[in-house]
PDB file of C-alpha atoms in Angstrom:
ATOM      1  CA  MET N   1      41.614  21.965 -17.304  1.00 38.00           C
ATOM      2  CA  SER N   2      39.106  19.621 -15.844  1.00 39.00           C
ATOM      3  CA  THR N   3      35.520  18.696 -16.563  1.00 40.00           C
ATOM      4  CA  ASN N   4      34.329  22.110 -15.419  1.00 44.00           C
ATOM      5  CA  ASN N   5      34.110  24.644 -18.213  1.00 46.00           C
ATOM      6  CA  PRO N   6      37.519  25.993 -19.160  1.00 49.00           C
ATOM      7  CA  ARG N   7      37.013  28.917 -21.474  1.00 44.00           C
ATOM      8  CA  LYS N   8      39.370  29.862 -24.221  1.00 47.00           C
ATOM      9  CA  VAL N   9      38.884  33.034 -26.229  1.00 40.00           C
ATOM     10  CA  GLY N  10      40.413  33.619 -29.606  1.00 41.00           C
ATOM     11  CA  THR N  11      41.220  30.278 -31.126  1.00 44.00           C
ATOM     12  CA  PHE N  12      42.057  31.111 -34.716  1.00 41.00           C
ATOM     13  CA  HIS N  13      42.951  29.700 -38.101  1.00 44.00           C
ATOM     14  CA  LEU N  14      44.683  32.325 -40.242  1.00 47.00           C
ATOM     15  CA  ILE N  15      42.334  35.308 -39.784  1.00 60.00           C
ATOM     16  CA  ARG N  16      39.368  33.398 -38.320  1.00 69.00           C
ATOM     17  CA  GLN N  17      38.718  33.810 -34.609  1.00 75.00           C
ATOM     18  CA  VAL N  18      36.090  31.869 -32.673  1.00 79.00           C
ATOM     19  CA  GLU N  19      35.007  31.494 -29.080  1.00 79.00           C
ATOM     20  CA  ALA N  20      35.689  28.031 -27.697  1.00 84.00           C
ATOM     21  CA  HIS N  21      34.429  26.365 -24.509  1.00 87.00           C
ATOM     22  CA  HIS N  22      36.394  23.272 -23.512  1.00 89.00           C
ATOM     23  CA  TYR N  23      35.122  20.355 -21.429  1.00 90.00           C
ATOM     24  CA  CYS N  24      38.153  18.246 -20.569  1.00 91.00           C
ATOM     25  CA  GLY N  25      39.106  15.024 -18.929  1.00 92.00           C
ATOM     26  CA  HIS N  26      42.497  13.657 -17.959  1.00 92.00           C
ATOM     27  CA  LEU N  27      43.515  10.611 -19.976  1.00 93.00           C
ATOM     28  CA  ASN N  28      46.545  10.405 -17.665  1.00 95.00           C
ATOM     29  CA  GLU N  29      48.872  12.828 -15.868  1.00 91.00           C
ATOM     30  CA  ASP N  30      50.488  13.893 -19.131  1.00 94.00           C
ATOM     31  CA  MET N  31      47.480  14.148 -21.436  1.00 96.00           C
ATOM     32  CA  ARG N  32      44.061  15.759 -21.395  1.00 94.00           C
ATOM     33  CA  GLN N  33      41.393  15.509 -24.057  1.00 95.00           C
ATOM     34  CA  CYS N  34      38.668  18.099 -24.521  1.00 94.00           C
ATOM     35  CA  LEU N  35      35.383  18.455 -26.339  1.00 94.00           C
ATOM     36  CA  VAL N  36      35.103  21.983 -27.756  1.00 93.00           C
ATOM     37  CA  TYR N  37      31.754  23.813 -27.926  1.00 92.00           C
ATOM     38  CA  ASP N  38      30.855  27.223 -29.335  1.00 89.00           C
ATOM     39  CA  TRP N  39      28.916  28.378 -26.268  1.00 85.00           C
ATOM     40  CA  PRO N  40      28.491  27.332 -22.617  1.00 85.00           C
ATOM     41  CA  ASP N  41      24.707  26.816 -22.720  1.00 86.00           C
ATOM     42  CA  ALA N  42      22.602  23.698 -23.363  1.00 89.00           C
ATOM     43  CA  ASP N  43      22.105  24.631 -27.036  1.00 92.00           C
ATOM     44  CA  ALA N  44      25.861  24.778 -27.711  1.00 93.00           C
ATOM     45  CA  ARG N  45      27.229  23.059 -30.779  1.00 95.00           C
ATOM     46  CA  LEU N  46      30.116  20.578 -30.567  1.00 96.00           C
ATOM     47  CA  ILE N  47      32.631  22.164 -32.934  1.00 94.00           C
ATOM     48  CA  GLY N  48      35.831  20.247 -32.286  1.00 94.00           C
ATOM     49  CA  LEU N  49      38.270  18.673 -29.903  1.00 95.00           C
ATOM     50  CA  GLU N  50      41.637  19.455 -28.392  1.00 95.00           C
ATOM     51  CA  TYR N  51      44.397  17.168 -27.200  1.00 97.00           C
ATOM     52  CA  ILE N  52      46.603  18.697 -24.510  1.00 96.00           C
ATOM     53  CA  VAL N  53      50.028  17.333 -23.559  1.00 97.00           C
ATOM     54  CA  THR N  54      52.742  18.349 -21.130  1.00 97.00           C
ATOM     55  CA  GLU N  55      55.768  20.246 -22.337  1.00 97.00           C
ATOM     56  CA  GLU N  56      57.839  17.113 -21.747  1.00 97.00           C
ATOM     57  CA  GLN N  57      55.651  15.121 -24.149  1.00 97.00           C
ATOM     58  CA  PHE N  58      55.597  17.955 -26.684  1.00 98.00           C
ATOM     59  CA  LEU N  59      59.414  18.059 -26.743  1.00 98.00           C
ATOM     60  CA  THR N  60      59.521  14.362 -27.714  1.00 97.00           C
ATOM     61  CA  LEU N  61      57.459  14.974 -30.880  1.00 97.00           C
ATOM     62  CA  PRO N  62      59.240  14.947 -34.241  1.00 97.00           C
ATOM     63  CA  ASP N  63      60.031  18.502 -35.356  1.00 96.00           C
ATOM     64  CA  THR N  64      57.800  18.016 -38.413  1.00 95.00           C
ATOM     65  CA  LYS N  65      54.756  17.505 -36.131  1.00 95.00           C
ATOM     66  CA  LYS N  66      55.320  20.397 -33.698  1.00 95.00           C
ATOM     67  CA  PRO N  67      53.826  23.141 -35.947  1.00 91.00           C
ATOM     68  CA  MET N  68      50.384  21.502 -35.499  1.00 92.00           C
ATOM     69  CA  TRP N  69      50.536  22.241 -31.750  1.00 94.00           C
ATOM     70  CA  HIS N  70      50.318  25.521 -29.818  1.00 93.00           C
ATOM     71  CA  SER N  71      51.524  26.630 -26.408  1.00 93.00           C
ATOM     72  CA  HIS N  72      48.981  27.627 -23.760  1.00 92.00           C
ATOM     73  CA  GLU N  73      51.387  29.969 -21.956  1.00 92.00           C
ATOM     74  CA  TYR N  74      50.150  33.204 -23.555  1.00 88.00           C
ATOM     75  CA  GLU N  75      46.476  32.266 -23.227  1.00 86.00           C
ATOM     76  CA  VAL N  76      46.874  31.689 -19.486  1.00 88.00           C
ATOM     77  CA  LYS N  77      49.087  34.706 -18.752  1.00 88.00           C
ATOM     78  CA  SER N  78      46.919  37.085 -20.820  1.00 82.00           C
ATOM     79  CA  GLY N  79      43.709  35.914 -19.155  1.00 80.00           C
ATOM     80  CA  VAL N  80      41.943  34.680 -22.291  1.00 79.00           C
ATOM     81  CA  LEU N  81      41.960  31.137 -20.893  1.00 80.00           C
ATOM     82  CA  PHE N  82      40.143  30.844 -17.574  1.00 80.00           C
ATOM     83  CA  LEU N  83      37.951  28.463 -15.574  1.00 82.00           C
ATOM     84  CA  PRO N  84      34.498  29.984 -14.966  1.00 79.00           C
ATOM     85  CA  GLY N  85      33.007  29.177 -11.578  1.00 79.00           C
ATOM     86  CA  VAL N  86      36.192  27.616 -10.197  1.00 83.00           C
ATOM     87  CA  PRO N  87      37.415  29.174  -6.925  1.00 85.00           C
ATOM     88  CA  GLY N  88      40.464  31.424  -7.437  1.00 85.00           C
ATOM     89  CA  PRO N  89      43.079  29.316  -5.620  1.00 90.00           C
ATOM     90  CA  VAL N  90      41.996  26.131  -7.430  1.00 89.00           C
ATOM     91  CA  GLU N  91      41.890  27.925 -10.782  1.00 86.00           C
ATOM     92  CA  ARG N  92      45.371  29.427 -10.308  1.00 89.00           C
ATOM     93  CA  LYS N  93      46.858  26.049  -9.389  1.00 91.00           C
ATOM     94  CA  ASP N  94      45.415  24.316 -12.467  1.00 88.00           C
ATOM     95  CA  LEU N  95      46.245  27.194 -14.813  1.00 90.00           C
ATOM     96  CA  GLU N  96      49.893  27.095 -13.644  1.00 91.00           C
ATOM     97  CA  LYS N  97      49.980  23.535 -15.022  1.00 92.00           C
ATOM     98  CA  VAL N  98      48.047  24.429 -18.189  1.00 92.00           C
ATOM     99  CA  ALA N  99      50.471  27.278 -18.985  1.00 93.00           C
ATOM    100  CA  LYS N 100      53.184  24.627 -19.415  1.00 96.00           C
ATOM    101  CA  THR N 101      51.173  22.516 -21.874  1.00 95.00           C
ATOM    102  CA  TYR N 102      50.663  22.341 -25.626  1.00 96.00           C
ATOM    103  CA  GLY N 103      47.431  21.719 -27.493  1.00 95.00           C
ATOM    104  CA  LYS N 104      46.383  20.367 -30.861  1.00 95.00           C
ATOM    105  CA  THR N 105      42.893  21.559 -31.767  1.00 93.00           C
ATOM    106  CA  ILE N 106      40.748  20.306 -34.624  1.00 93.00           C
ATOM    107  CA  HIS N 107      37.463  22.027 -35.517  1.00 91.00           C
ATOM    108  CA  PHE N 108      34.891  20.058 -37.488  1.00 93.00           C
ATOM    109  CA  TRP N 109      32.217  22.775 -37.641  1.00 93.00           C
ATOM    110  CA  GLN N 110      33.052  26.251 -38.950  1.00 88.00           C
ATOM    111  CA  VAL N 111      30.275  28.039 -37.025  1.00 88.00           C
ATOM    112  CA  ASP N 112      31.793  31.457 -37.750  1.00 84.00           C
ATOM    113  CA  SER N 113      31.095  30.849 -41.462  1.00 86.00           C
ATOM    114  CA  GLY N 114      27.384  30.523 -40.725  1.00 88.00           C
ATOM    115  CA  ASP N 115      27.234  26.821 -41.558  1.00 89.00           C
ATOM    116  CA  GLU N 116      24.084  25.141 -40.224  1.00 92.00           C
ATOM    117  CA  LEU N 117      25.829  21.757 -40.247  1.00 94.00           C
ATOM    118  CA  PRO N 118      29.472  20.696 -39.902  1.00 95.00           C
ATOM    119  CA  LEU N 119      30.482  21.027 -43.557  1.00 92.00           C
ATOM    120  CA  GLY N 120      33.852  20.885 -45.260  1.00 86.00           C
ATOM    121  CA  LEU N 121      37.124  19.472 -44.092  1.00 89.00           C
ATOM    122  CA  PRO N 122      38.182  19.571 -40.430  1.00 91.00           C
ATOM    123  CA  GLN N 123      40.655  22.348 -39.703  1.00 88.00           C
ATOM    124  CA  VAL N 124      43.587  22.449 -37.312  1.00 88.00           C
ATOM    125  CA  MET N 125      43.163  25.595 -35.255  1.00 86.00           C
ATOM    126  CA  MET N 126      45.817  27.576 -33.452  1.00 83.00           C
ATOM    127  CA  ALA N 127      45.612  29.783 -30.388  1.00 82.00           C
ATOM    128  CA  LEU N 128      46.640  33.271 -29.421  1.00 77.00           C
ATOM    129  CA  THR N 129      50.354  33.196 -28.656  1.00 78.00           C
ATOM    130  CA  ARG N 130      51.254  36.905 -28.427  1.00 80.00           C
ATOM    131  CA  ASP N 131      49.802  40.392 -28.100  1.00 79.00           C
ATOM    132  CA  GLY N 132      48.144  41.892 -31.158  1.00 75.00           C
ATOM    133  CA  GLN N 133      46.599  38.679 -32.500  1.00 74.00           C
ATOM    134  CA  LEU N 134      43.104  39.250 -31.085  1.00 71.00           C
ATOM    135  CA  TYR N 135      41.369  41.660 -33.440  1.00 64.00           C
ATOM    136  CA  PRO N 136      39.672  44.364 -31.312  1.00 65.00           C
ATOM    137  CA  SER N 137      37.293  45.196 -34.167  1.00 55.00           C
ATOM    138  CA  LEU N 138      35.785  41.706 -33.832  1.00 51.00           C
ATOM    139  CA  THR N 139      35.118  41.799 -30.103  1.00 57.00           C
ATOM    140  CA  ILE N 140      32.205  42.842 -27.936  1.00 48.00           C
ATOM    141  CA  VAL N 141      32.340  42.562 -24.188  1.00 52.00           C
ATOM    142  CA  SER N 142      29.185  41.083 -22.656  1.00 49.00           C
ATOM    143  CA  PHE N 143      28.071  39.397 -19.431  1.00 47.00           C
ATOM    144  CA  ILE N 144      26.897  35.773 -19.381  1.00 50.00           C
ATOM    145  CA  PRO N 145      24.877  35.212 -16.210  1.00 52.00           C
ATOM    146  CA  THR N 146      24.947  31.397 -16.464  1.00 54.00           C
ATOM    147  CA  ILE N 147      28.712  31.391 -15.897  1.00 48.00           C
ATOM    148  CA  GLY N 148      28.927  34.709 -14.065  1.00 49.00           C
ATOM    149  CA  VAL N 149      31.654  36.370 -16.116  1.00 47.00           C
ATOM    150  CA  PHE N 150      32.207  39.074 -18.667  1.00 46.00           C
ATOM    151  CA  VAL N 151      33.445  37.611 -21.942  1.00 48.00           C
ATOM    152  CA  ILE N 152      34.674  38.614 -25.338  1.00 45.00           C
ATOM    153  CA  ARG N 153      32.349  37.485 -28.124  1.00 43.00           C
ATOM    154  CA  PHE N 154      33.011  37.387 -31.831  1.00 37.00           C
TER     155      PHE N 154
END
């Protein structure tokens, strides 16, 4: 992921699922850090952040810390994580790297609860890691002209 708008669908905490737009920068070759917004437009709300590390770094973590992290492999292979507006060959090359990373995501604003402000405690969020986790009853497919793609909304 780079500073263009990587899009991740279906970040969830227990049964909550929210749309998440990531704007990322590389801290170094092994770590990226992302601001997470609820929408790609100018009126989007900053709802959290995600730290992304290589598989090599993830494997060095103490076993007690690993449950707070999630793999990006399923998100990439299933197509729920993509880079809007990035040419296909460039997107595929970056997503091959992202598929081999792990993320730790913290949301400060529970926008799906209808909160007008970021209330309550921050929550560690997880990501889709296998088929059947994205609830079809919660999705609507729509087209967003500003990024030129069809998306799943919650």
